[in-house]
């Protein structure tokens, strides 16, 4: 049973929105899972010494989190053709209050691929609790799995 | 020191094969807040037509990270590790990575650009399965900040 038919989507349509709270625990967990142990992601003294406003979330954590709402929308019916982002603003994660990422997934374009199967470019808007867009040109193209 | 443009087009030797572990996939999925059952539950993944749990889309960064270390270790590159910021990232998929995959990665440099005192280094890490078929290409642009 198909729960989503991507051929009926309209450009601009919002598919999903979700907010993710990030804490220092999230950063340590991501460091271990990814193998990226750059100390600017868990040590205030190191972040400060290189002139950063504070400990930052890994860009790749933000990228990984941002696509989650789309994957849940897709379920097992669709898979990714491509996924890209630009890292435009750092996400500062406060030791006590953390940070949060608000993700909105919308339809960016309907694409006819070379083999004629329909694909959809989904645009991800990711906003930090500081009100800044933290990713630029965040786009994921999906096709039937 | 500026990034050496002679590294454009340079190919580096393949990385040792990376065997994708089921628990590593689950660990990575938890770390990126992915609750989709195919990332955690073998039966859910198999019901969806995959042989084992499916890695989240950004998982190939684990392999790309190792490939970038090969590039950064090239004494000829002129890349100052302490001045690197991740600028852009892209993945082009033929299929998702699944637990049990043996990933074979090779990295090559596609572009070096100067921009306002900074250098942008774009590299492509092509990742194939044990059968030689393409799985995913991870394309990374590193910004190397110029001296002040």
Coordinates of C-alpha atoms in Angstrom, one line a residue:
Chain A
X1 CA 0.0 0.0 0.0
X2 CA 1.4 3.4 -1.0
X3 CA 0.8 6.0 1.7
X4 CA 2.4 8.8 -0.3
X5 CA 2.2 9.4 -4.0
X6 CA 5.0 11.8 -4.9
X7 CA 3.5 12.5 -8.3
X8 CA 0.6 14.5 -6.7
X9 CA 2.9 16.8 -4.7
X10 CA 2.9 20.5 -5.3
X11 CA 5.9 22.8 -5.2
X12 CA 5.9 24.7 -1.9
X13 CA 3.9 22.0 -0.1
X14 CA 5.2 21.4 3.5
X15 CA 5.7 17.6 4.1
X16 CA 7.0 17.7 7.7
X17 CA 8.2 19.9 10.5
X18 CA 10.0 18.8 13.7
X19 CA 12.1 20.3 16.4
X20 CA 15.2 18.6 17.8
X21 CA 16.7 19.6 21.2
X22 CA 20.5 19.3 21.1
X23 CA 22.5 19.0 24.3
X24 CA 26.2 18.4 25.1
X25 CA 25.2 14.8 25.5
X26 CA 24.0 14.8 21.9
X27 CA 27.4 16.0 20.7
X28 CA 29.4 13.4 22.7
X29 CA 27.1 10.7 21.4
X30 CA 27.6 11.9 17.8
X31 CA 31.4 12.2 18.3
X32 CA 31.5 8.6 19.3
X33 CA 29.2 7.4 16.5
X34 CA 30.9 9.3 13.7
X35 CA 34.5 9.2 14.9
X36 CA 34.8 13.0 14.7
X37 CA 36.5 13.9 18.0
X38 CA 37.4 17.5 17.2
X39 CA 37.4 19.0 20.8
X40 CA 35.5 22.2 19.6
X41 CA 32.5 19.9 19.9
X42 CA 32.8 19.2 23.6
X43 CA 35.4 21.4 25.3
X44 CA 34.6 25.0 26.1
X45 CA 38.3 25.9 26.7
X46 CA 39.3 24.6 23.3
X47 CA 36.4 26.3 21.5
X48 CA 37.3 29.6 23.3
X49 CA 41.0 29.3 22.5
X50 CA 40.3 29.1 18.7
X51 CA 37.9 32.1 18.9
X52 CA 34.6 30.4 18.7
X53 CA 31.5 31.7 20.5
X54 CA 31.2 28.4 22.3
X55 CA 31.1 24.6 21.8
X56 CA 29.5 23.9 18.4
X57 CA 27.4 21.1 17.1
X58 CA 29.1 19.1 14.4
X59 CA 28.0 20.3 11.0
X60 CA 27.5 16.6 10.0
X61 CA 25.2 16.1 13.1
X62 CA 23.0 19.0 11.9
X63 CA 23.0 17.5 8.4
X64 CA 22.1 14.1 9.7
X65 CA 19.3 15.4 12.0
X66 CA 17.9 17.7 9.3
X67 CA 17.0 14.8 7.0
X68 CA 15.3 12.7 9.7
X69 CA 11.8 14.2 9.3
X70 CA 12.0 13.6 5.5
X71 CA 13.1 9.9 6.0
X72 CA 10.1 9.4 8.4
X73 CA 7.8 10.9 5.8
X74 CA 9.3 8.6 3.1
X75 CA 9.1 5.5 5.2
X76 CA 10.3 2.5 3.2
X77 CA 8.7 3.6 -0.1
X78 CA 11.3 6.2 -1.1
X79 CA 15.0 6.5 -0.9
X80 CA 17.5 9.3 -1.5
X81 CA 19.1 10.0 -4.8
X82 CA 21.2 12.8 -3.4
X83 CA 21.5 15.0 -0.4
X84 CA 23.5 18.2 0.0
X85 CA 24.0 21.1 2.3
X86 CA 26.0 24.2 2.9
X87 CA 27.1 24.9 6.4
X88 CA 26.3 28.6 6.8
X89 CA 26.0 29.3 10.5
X90 CA 27.4 27.4 13.5
X91 CA 25.1 26.0 16.1
X92 CA 26.3 27.0 19.6
X93 CA 25.3 24.4 22.2
X94 CA 25.0 25.9 25.7
X95 CA 26.3 23.6 28.5
X96 CA 23.0 24.0 30.5
X97 CA 20.3 24.9 28.1
X98 CA 21.6 23.2 24.9
X99 CA 20.2 24.4 21.6
X100 CA 17.4 23.4 19.3
X101 CA 17.0 22.9 15.6
X102 CA 13.7 23.4 13.9
X103 CA 13.4 21.5 10.6
X104 CA 10.9 22.1 7.9
X105 CA 10.7 19.9 4.8
X106 CA 9.0 21.3 1.8
X107 CA 8.7 20.4 -1.9
X108 CA 11.3 22.3 -3.9
X109 CA 10.8 20.9 -7.4
X110 CA 9.3 18.0 -9.3
X111 CA 12.0 16.3 -11.5
X112 CA 11.7 14.0 -14.5
X113 CA 14.8 11.8 -14.3
X114 CA 16.6 10.4 -17.2
X115 CA 14.9 7.0 -17.0
X116 CA 11.5 8.7 -16.7
X117 CA 10.9 7.7 -13.0
X118 CA 9.5 10.6 -11.0
X119 CA 11.8 12.3 -8.4
X120 CA 11.2 15.1 -6.0
X121 CA 13.6 17.7 -4.7
X122 CA 12.8 18.3 -1.1
X123 CA 14.1 21.5 0.5
X124 CA 15.1 21.5 4.2
X125 CA 14.9 24.7 6.2
X126 CA 16.9 24.4 9.4
X127 CA 16.6 27.2 12.0
X128 CA 18.4 27.4 15.3
X129 CA 16.8 28.7 18.5
X130 CA 18.9 31.9 17.8
X131 CA 16.6 32.4 14.8
X132 CA 19.4 31.8 12.3
X133 CA 19.2 29.6 9.2
X134 CA 22.1 27.2 9.9
X135 CA 22.1 25.3 6.6
X136 CA 22.1 26.7 3.1
X137 CA 20.9 25.0 -0.1
X138 CA 19.9 21.9 1.9
X139 CA 18.3 19.7 -0.7
X140 CA 17.4 16.0 -0.8
X141 CA 16.2 14.3 -4.0
X142 CA 14.0 11.2 -3.4
X143 CA 12.8 8.4 -5.7
X144 CA 10.7 5.3 -5.3
X145 CA 12.7 2.7 -3.4
Chain B
X1 CA 50.7 28.8 3.1
X2 CA 48.3 28.5 0.1
X3 CA 46.8 25.2 -0.8
X4 CA 48.8 23.6 -3.6
X5 CA 46.7 23.6 -6.8
X6 CA 48.8 20.7 -8.1
X7 CA 46.7 18.4 -6.0
X8 CA 43.7 18.9 -8.4
X9 CA 43.0 15.6 -10.1
X10 CA 45.2 13.7 -7.8
X11 CA 44.2 10.2 -6.9
X12 CA 45.1 8.6 -3.6
X13 CA 45.5 4.8 -3.0
X14 CA 42.3 3.1 -1.9
X15 CA 41.5 2.9 1.8
X16 CA 41.5 -0.4 3.6
X17 CA 37.9 -1.9 3.3
X18 CA 35.4 -0.8 6.0
X19 CA 33.0 -3.5 7.2
X20 CA 29.7 -1.9 8.2
X21 CA 28.6 -3.4 11.6
X22 CA 25.0 -3.7 12.7
X23 CA 25.5 -2.1 16.1
X24 CA 27.5 0.8 14.5
X25 CA 24.5 1.5 12.2
X26 CA 22.2 1.5 15.2
X27 CA 24.6 3.8 17.2
X28 CA 24.8 6.2 14.3
X29 CA 21.0 6.2 13.8
X30 CA 20.5 7.1 17.5
X31 CA 23.1 9.8 17.3
X32 CA 21.3 11.6 14.4
X33 CA 17.8 11.2 16.1
X34 CA 16.6 8.7 13.5
X35 CA 13.8 6.6 14.8
X36 CA 12.9 4.9 11.5
X37 CA 12.7 1.1 12.2
X38 CA 14.8 0.1 9.2
X39 CA 17.8 1.7 10.9
X40 CA 17.4 -0.4 14.1
X41 CA 15.3 -3.5 13.5
X42 CA 16.6 -6.3 11.2
X43 CA 13.1 -7.6 10.5
X44 CA 11.8 -4.2 9.6
X45 CA 14.7 -3.7 7.2
X46 CA 14.2 -7.2 5.6
X47 CA 10.4 -6.5 5.2
X48 CA 11.4 -3.4 3.3
X49 CA 13.7 -5.5 1.0
X50 CA 17.1 -4.9 2.5
X51 CA 19.4 -7.6 3.7
X52 CA 20.1 -6.0 7.1
X53 CA 19.7 -2.7 9.0
X54 CA 20.0 0.3 6.8
X55 CA 22.5 3.0 7.6
X56 CA 21.2 6.6 7.8
X57 CA 22.0 8.7 4.7
X58 CA 24.9 10.6 6.3
X59 CA 26.6 7.4 7.6
X60 CA 29.2 7.4 4.7
X61 CA 30.8 10.4 6.4
X62 CA 32.5 7.8 8.7
X63 CA 34.4 6.5 5.7
X64 CA 34.8 9.9 4.1
X65 CA 36.5 11.0 7.4
X66 CA 39.2 8.4 6.9
X67 CA 39.6 9.3 3.3
X68 CA 40.1 13.0 4.1
X69 CA 42.8 12.1 6.6
X70 CA 44.7 10.5 3.6
X71 CA 44.4 13.8 1.7
X72 CA 45.4 15.9 4.7
X73 CA 48.4 13.7 5.3
X74 CA 49.7 14.5 1.8
X75 CA 52.7 16.7 2.6
X76 CA 52.3 18.3 -0.8
X77 CA 48.7 19.5 -0.2
X78 CA 49.7 22.6 1.8
X79 CA 46.4 22.2 3.8
X80 CA 46.7 23.6 7.4
X81 CA 44.6 21.2 9.4
X82 CA 44.0 23.8 12.2
X83 CA 42.4 26.2 9.7
X84 CA 39.8 23.9 8.2
X85 CA 36.1 24.5 8.3
X86 CA 33.6 22.2 6.7
X87 CA 31.9 24.3 4.0
X88 CA 29.7 22.0 2.0
X89 CA 28.8 18.3 1.9
X90 CA 27.0 16.2 -0.7
X91 CA 26.1 12.5 -1.2
X92 CA 25.1 10.9 -4.4
X93 CA 23.6 7.5 -3.8
X94 CA 23.2 4.4 -6.0
X95 CA 21.7 2.6 -3.0
X96 CA 21.7 2.9 0.8
X97 CA 24.5 1.4 2.8
X98 CA 23.4 -1.6 4.9
X99 CA 25.0 -3.6 7.7
X100 CA 27.3 -6.2 6.3
X101 CA 28.5 -4.1 3.4
X102 CA 32.3 -4.0 2.8
X103 CA 33.0 -0.5 1.7
X104 CA 35.9 0.3 -0.6
X105 CA 36.7 4.0 -0.8
X106 CA 39.0 6.1 -2.9
X107 CA 39.4 9.8 -2.7
X108 CA 40.5 12.3 -5.3
X109 CA 40.6 16.0 -5.4
X110 CA 38.3 17.7 -8.0
X111 CA 38.7 21.4 -7.3
X112 CA 40.9 23.9 -5.4
X113 CA 39.6 27.5 -5.5
X114 CA 40.8 30.7 -3.9
X115 CA 38.1 33.0 -2.5
X116 CA 38.8 36.1 -0.6
X117 CA 42.0 34.9 1.0
X118 CA 40.5 31.4 1.7
X119 CA 41.0 28.2 -0.2
X120 CA 38.2 25.8 -1.0
X121 CA 39.2 22.2 -1.5
X122 CA 36.6 19.9 -3.0
X123 CA 37.2 16.2 -2.9
X124 CA 35.2 13.2 -4.0
X125 CA 35.2 9.9 -2.0
X126 CA 33.8 7.2 -4.2
X127 CA 32.5 4.2 -2.2
X128 CA 31.9 0.9 -3.8
X129 CA 30.8 -2.5 -2.4
X130 CA 32.8 -5.6 -2.3
X131 CA 31.4 -6.5 -5.8
X132 CA 32.8 -3.3 -7.2
X133 CA 29.4 -1.7 -7.7
X134 CA 29.0 1.9 -6.8
X135 CA 27.1 2.6 -3.5
X136 CA 27.6 6.3 -2.8
X137 CA 30.0 9.2 -3.5
X138 CA 30.6 11.6 -0.7
X139 CA 31.7 15.1 -1.9
X140 CA 33.2 17.4 0.6
X141 CA 34.2 21.1 0.3
X142 CA 36.7 22.2 3.0
X143 CA 37.3 25.8 3.5
X144 CA 40.9 26.5 4.5
X145 CA 41.0 29.9 6.2
X146 CA 43.8 32.3 5.1
X147 CA 46.2 33.8 7.6
X148 CA 45.3 37.0 9.3

